Structure formats: structure tokens, C-alpha cells
Amino acid sequence: GAVVSQHPSWVICKSGTSVKIECRSLDFQATTMFWYRQFPKQSLMLMATSNEGSKATYEQGVEKDKFLINHASLTLSTLTVTSAHPEDSSFYICSAKRDVTSEQYFGPGTRLTVT
Amino acid sequence: DAKTTQPTSMDCAEGRAANLPCNHSTISGNEYVYWYRQIHSQGPQYIIHGLKNNETNEMASLIITEDRKSSTLILPHATLRDTAVYYCIVTSSGGYQKVTFGIGTKLQVIP
């Protein structure tokens, strides 16, 4: 149990376009979902935290108008990278919590390359 | 959340126990110690967590010192598939429980 999926697993897009990444909890309802970004040879950096039905809380330095997060249901959160630029190329990872006391379950990640 | 300190890298012979240390000297009373690992180009995987008692599951054992200022993750019989970056994280339960990842320990299991 506690499986989190992401779609797509990798995507290549042109500069200036928008890309949507989906994160789903497959066998549990997630009260909270998190979005991380990881650049090569670096650790994961938390971008934002979202609870179902409410606005996401963004970490300092993360542009909320550029990285749109929608947590419309207890099993789905989406991250949209708007007007993507090459510097947005990264590994994006989501995670989900079953409840406030549970550990985080991570998705497999989405590799975004902006050309 | 309390900060953690881990060695940057470690090697372990296949079949031997891998002991990964973590210092968290500023841990507070309501903070748990969590361990995750990340195999190359994959999402992190939860391993184990504990508050003050030692814990064991099918993947690993977690030994927490009595003063809770340090802990050790033990993989009893390391395999090549255990090669990964291991993250020790301290975080409080409840609320958002957001997790801050440090650099972690790169464990290389050697045949």
C-alpha cells in the first residue's frame, strides 16, 4: 500500500510553453501533498505544500504564479510550470501523506527538460 | 526542524552490515528521526522512523542514543541494490510535517 504515481515520468517542452505534472495517491487518500525539485547532484528542495481544497503554501523564493499547484481531490495534485525556461529543467518529485502523523510517500519523479 | 549531520559518503562490502550515522544534537522532545533513501533518478523511499526507542522493520534497524542526539541506521546485510543516498531527517509529528532534506550519505555497496 501507499503508492504514489506521477505522470508523465519525463517530458521535453519548448521554452515559453506550459507543462502540467500530475501526482496521484493510488491506494490512499492524501491529506497533504508536497512538491519538490531536485537539480543534478543536489538534494531535494521543497517547493510547496498543499492540502486538498485549499491554496498551496509556497516556500520562500518559489514563484507561485510560475508554479501553479492545484490539489482538487484527496488523490490528485497537479503542478503546472508556466512559461517554462531552460533553467526550470529539473527533476520534480511529489509526495503525499495519509494523515498528519504518517510518513511521506514519494512519487517516482518527473524529469522536465526545457529546450 | 532540527538540523542533521551525516557523512558525505560511505562504502560497505556486499553482505556486510551497513551502519549509517546521523547527528541531530539540537533535536527537541517532540521531533522524530526519519530515514529515507533515494536510488539514482528515483523518488525517495521511506525506510524507518523513531522517537526514542530503537525500531526495526523488514528493511532496517534504527538505533537512537539515549540522549537522542544521534542515531544509526543499520542495513543488516547490504546488497548492491542498497546503493543509494540515505537521508536522515528530524521533524515533528502533526501539522504539515514538512521535510527538509540535507545532502545525505551516499552509500556505495561494493561486490
Tab-separated table of C-alpha atoms in Angstrom:
chain	number	residue	atom	x	y	z
A	1	GLY	CA	0.000	0.000	0.000
A	2	ALA	CA	0.831	3.712	-0.010
A	3	VAL	CA	1.737	4.083	-3.660
A	4	VAL	CA	2.186	7.478	-5.259
A	5	SER	CA	2.384	7.859	-9.015
A	6	GLN	CA	3.447	10.729	-11.231
A	7	HIS	CA	2.658	11.449	-14.838
A	8	PRO	CA	4.474	11.938	-17.067
A	9	SER	CA	7.725	10.314	-15.989
A	10	TRP	CA	9.616	12.582	-18.354
A	11	VAL	CA	8.707	15.474	-20.617
A	12	ILE	CA	10.523	17.708	-23.074
A	13	CYS	CA	8.985	21.056	-23.917
A	14	LYS	CA	9.910	24.210	-25.732
A	15	SER	CA	10.787	27.395	-23.912
A	16	GLY	CA	7.724	29.537	-23.237
A	17	THR	CA	5.235	26.692	-23.096
A	18	SER	CA	3.495	25.303	-20.003
A	19	VAL	CA	3.760	21.800	-18.629
A	20	LYS	CA	1.434	20.024	-16.221
A	21	ILE	CA	2.643	17.242	-13.941
A	22	GLU	CA	0.177	15.022	-12.103
A	23	CYS	CA	0.680	13.368	-8.732
A	24	ARG	CA	-1.730	10.688	-7.578
A	25	SER	CA	-2.050	8.670	-4.410
A	26	LEU	CA	-3.247	5.331	-5.740
A	27	ASP	CA	-4.400	3.449	-2.672
A	28	PHE	CA	-4.973	6.060	-0.021
A	29	GLN	CA	-6.402	9.498	0.431
A	30	ALA	CA	-3.761	12.128	0.953
A	31	THR	CA	-4.497	14.956	3.343
A	32	THR	CA	-1.346	16.765	2.327
A	33	MET	CA	0.845	16.667	-0.746
A	34	PHE	CA	4.267	18.173	-1.269
A	35	TRP	CA	6.180	19.201	-4.366
A	36	TYR	CA	9.968	19.071	-4.538
A	37	ARG	CA	12.537	19.979	-7.140
A	38	GLN	CA	15.940	18.363	-7.483
A	39	PHE	CA	18.789	19.622	-9.637
A	40	PRO	CA	21.623	17.274	-10.672
A	41	LYS	CA	23.894	16.218	-7.809
A	42	GLN	CA	21.826	18.234	-5.335
A	43	SER	CA	19.341	17.336	-2.650
A	44	LEU	CA	15.581	17.721	-2.843
A	45	MET	CA	14.274	21.225	-2.312
A	46	LEU	CA	10.724	21.689	-1.087
A	47	MET	CA	8.725	23.958	-3.373
A	48	ALA	CA	5.273	23.934	-1.831
A	49	THR	CA	2.843	22.184	0.464
A	50	SER	CA	-0.793	21.736	-0.409
A	51	ASN	CA	-3.899	20.488	1.324
A	52	GLU	CA	-6.944	19.354	-0.575
A	53	GLY	CA	-9.298	22.194	-1.317
A	54	SER	CA	-7.060	24.988	-0.124
A	55	LYS	CA	-4.329	27.139	-1.594
A	56	ALA	CA	-0.798	25.828	-1.595
A	57	THR	CA	1.827	27.212	0.737
A	58	TYR	CA	4.963	28.061	-1.198
A	59	GLU	CA	8.486	28.070	0.151
A	60	GLN	CA	10.465	31.270	0.085
A	61	GLY	CA	11.864	32.001	-3.340
A	62	VAL	CA	9.373	29.853	-5.236
A	63	GLU	CA	7.184	31.881	-7.594
A	64	LYS	CA	3.580	30.897	-7.048
A	65	ASP	CA	2.473	32.415	-10.357
A	66	LYS	CA	5.019	30.345	-12.220
A	67	PHE	CA	4.490	27.057	-10.417
A	68	LEU	CA	0.739	26.598	-10.157
A	69	ILE	CA	-0.405	23.907	-7.783
A	70	ASN	CA	-3.913	22.515	-7.725
A	71	HIS	CA	-4.966	19.953	-5.136
A	72	ALA	CA	-8.516	19.360	-6.317
A	73	SER	CA	-9.121	15.997	-4.669
A	74	LEU	CA	-7.716	13.797	-1.928
A	75	THR	CA	-5.918	11.679	-4.510
A	76	LEU	CA	-4.693	14.192	-7.079
A	77	SER	CA	-2.424	17.205	-7.091
A	78	THR	CA	-1.069	18.917	-10.169
A	79	LEU	CA	1.931	21.151	-10.699
A	80	THR	CA	1.896	23.381	-13.759
A	81	VAL	CA	5.137	25.012	-14.784
A	82	THR	CA	4.038	28.075	-16.723
A	83	SER	CA	6.147	29.765	-19.392
A	84	ALA	CA	8.912	27.263	-18.852
A	85	HIS	CA	12.530	28.248	-19.391
A	86	PRO	CA	15.654	26.093	-19.650
A	87	GLU	CA	16.554	26.899	-16.038
A	88	ASP	CA	13.314	25.157	-14.991
A	89	SER	CA	14.740	21.884	-16.286
A	90	SER	CA	14.864	19.653	-13.243
A	91	PHE	CA	13.579	16.512	-11.556
A	92	TYR	CA	10.198	17.228	-9.966
A	93	ILE	CA	9.035	14.917	-7.204
A	94	CYS	CA	5.781	14.858	-5.283
A	95	SER	CA	4.954	13.191	-2.019
A	96	ALA	CA	1.788	12.520	-0.094
A	97	LYS	CA	0.804	11.930	3.494
A	98	ARG	CA	-2.029	9.709	4.574
A	99	ASP	CA	-2.658	11.800	7.661
A	100	VAL	CA	-0.854	14.323	9.814
A	101	THR	CA	1.152	11.698	11.672
A	102	SER	CA	2.145	9.451	8.796
A	103	GLU	CA	5.393	9.441	6.894
A	104	GLN	CA	5.609	10.861	3.393
A	105	TYR	CA	5.287	8.568	0.392
A	106	PHE	CA	7.123	9.783	-2.650
A	107	GLY	CA	6.311	9.518	-6.314
A	108	PRO	CA	8.879	8.291	-8.839
A	109	GLY	CA	9.581	11.794	-10.107
A	110	THR	CA	9.170	13.633	-13.410
A	111	ARG	CA	12.178	14.678	-15.452
A	112	LEU	CA	11.453	18.020	-17.167
A	113	THR	CA	13.713	19.269	-19.924
A	114	VAL	CA	13.028	22.684	-21.416
A	115	THR	CA	14.709	23.366	-24.750
B	1	ASP	CA	13.151	21.341	12.480
B	2	ALA	CA	16.478	20.313	13.969
B	3	LYS	CA	19.470	20.143	11.666
B	4	THR	CA	21.199	16.831	10.949
B	5	THR	CA	24.789	16.000	10.081
B	6	GLN	CA	25.741	12.927	8.076
B	7	PRO	CA	28.957	11.740	6.435
B	8	THR	CA	29.011	12.589	2.761
B	9	SER	CA	29.808	9.075	1.616
B	10	MET	CA	30.432	5.546	2.857
B	11	ASP	CA	31.393	2.209	1.359
B	12	CYS	CA	30.159	-1.175	2.519
B	13	ALA	CA	31.009	-4.683	1.345
B	14	GLU	CA	28.117	-6.674	-0.034
B	15	GLY	CA	26.627	-8.975	2.610
B	16	ARG	CA	28.011	-6.964	5.497
B	17	ALA	CA	26.050	-4.653	7.758
B	18	ALA	CA	25.947	-1.018	6.731
B	19	ASN	CA	25.884	1.393	9.651
B	20	LEU	CA	24.952	4.927	8.712
B	21	PRO	CA	25.368	7.542	11.436
B	22	CYS	CA	23.466	10.767	11.907
B	23	ASN	CA	23.960	13.562	14.403
B	24	HIS	CA	20.995	15.647	15.483
B	25	SER	CA	22.209	17.361	18.634
B	26	THR	CA	19.505	20.053	18.578
B	27	ILE	CA	16.591	17.642	18.381
B	28	SER	CA	13.650	18.614	20.556
B	29	GLY	CA	11.348	16.395	22.566
B	30	ASN	CA	8.552	16.104	20.031
B	31	GLU	CA	10.739	15.516	16.994
B	32	TYR	CA	11.062	12.177	15.268
B	33	VAL	CA	14.038	10.788	13.379
B	34	TYR	CA	13.133	9.661	9.872
B	35	TRP	CA	15.278	7.872	7.320
B	36	TYR	CA	14.658	7.900	3.605
B	37	ARG	CA	16.808	6.751	0.726
B	38	GLN	CA	16.971	7.757	-2.907
B	39	ILE	CA	18.235	5.442	-5.563
B	40	HIS	CA	19.579	7.265	-8.591
B	41	SER	CA	16.886	9.070	-10.622
B	42	GLN	CA	14.028	7.772	-8.474
B	43	GLY	CA	11.818	9.307	-5.815
B	44	PRO	CA	12.880	8.872	-2.179
B	45	GLN	CA	11.768	5.757	-0.359
B	46	TYR	CA	10.720	5.718	3.287
B	47	ILE	CA	12.823	3.363	5.391
B	48	ILE	CA	12.056	3.770	9.066
B	49	HIS	CA	11.409	6.312	11.791
B	50	GLY	CA	11.546	6.533	15.561
B	51	LEU	CA	11.117	8.848	18.516
B	52	LYS	CA	13.310	7.461	21.294
B	53	ASN	CA	13.084	3.696	21.229
B	54	ASN	CA	15.044	1.551	18.814
B	55	GLU	CA	12.991	0.407	15.873
B	56	THR	CA	13.233	-2.467	13.417
B	57	ASN	CA	11.328	-3.330	10.286
B	58	GLU	CA	11.855	-5.535	7.263
B	59	MET	CA	14.262	-3.055	5.733
B	60	ALA	CA	16.439	-1.797	8.557
B	61	SER	CA	17.009	-1.089	12.219
B	62	LEU	CA	17.188	2.338	13.793
B	63	ILE	CA	19.256	2.843	16.915
B	64	ILE	CA	18.695	6.132	18.756
B	65	THR	CA	21.027	7.108	21.577
B	66	GLU	CA	19.547	7.669	24.998
B	67	ASP	CA	20.080	11.436	24.797
B	68	ARG	CA	18.564	11.346	21.278
B	69	LYS	CA	21.377	13.463	19.897
B	70	SER	CA	22.422	10.869	17.366
B	71	SER	CA	21.156	7.787	15.628
B	72	THR	CA	22.370	4.974	13.415
B	73	LEU	CA	20.566	3.303	10.564
B	74	ILE	CA	21.581	-0.314	10.155
B	75	LEU	CA	21.094	-2.318	6.990
B	76	PRO	CA	21.895	-5.798	8.301
B	77	HIS	CA	23.009	-7.442	5.061
B	78	ALA	CA	23.753	-4.840	2.419
B	79	THR	CA	23.146	-5.743	-1.209
B	80	LEU	CA	24.116	-3.939	-4.385
B	81	ARG	CA	20.541	-2.674	-4.609
B	82	ASP	CA	21.073	-0.763	-1.366
B	83	THR	CA	23.462	1.618	-3.132
B	84	ALA	CA	21.710	4.964	-2.727
B	85	VAL	CA	21.762	8.316	-0.969
B	86	TYR	CA	20.429	7.961	2.562
B	87	TYR	CA	18.779	10.945	4.233
B	88	CYS	CA	18.397	11.363	7.963
B	89	ILE	CA	15.669	13.873	8.782
B	90	VAL	CA	14.338	15.230	12.029
B	91	THR	CA	10.819	16.575	12.029
B	92	SER	CA	7.922	17.000	14.383
B	93	SER	CA	4.769	14.988	14.028
B	94	GLY	CA	1.492	16.640	13.280
B	95	GLY	CA	0.606	19.595	11.120
B	96	TYR	CA	2.207	19.831	7.734
B	97	GLN	CA	5.310	17.963	8.902
B	98	LYS	CA	7.274	19.348	6.011
B	99	VAL	CA	10.553	17.603	5.487
B	100	THR	CA	13.834	19.349	4.798
B	101	PHE	CA	16.375	17.200	3.003
B	102	GLY	CA	20.075	17.683	3.619
B	103	ILE	CA	22.879	16.321	1.465
B	104	GLY	CA	22.573	12.802	2.853
B	105	THR	CA	25.091	9.953	2.792
B	106	LYS	CA	25.987	8.322	-0.479
B	107	LEU	CA	26.280	4.613	0.367
B	108	GLN	CA	28.176	2.526	-2.156
B	109	VAL	CA	27.826	-1.217	-1.693
B	110	ILE	CA	30.845	-2.947	-3.151
B	111	PRO	CA	30.738	-6.501	-4.562
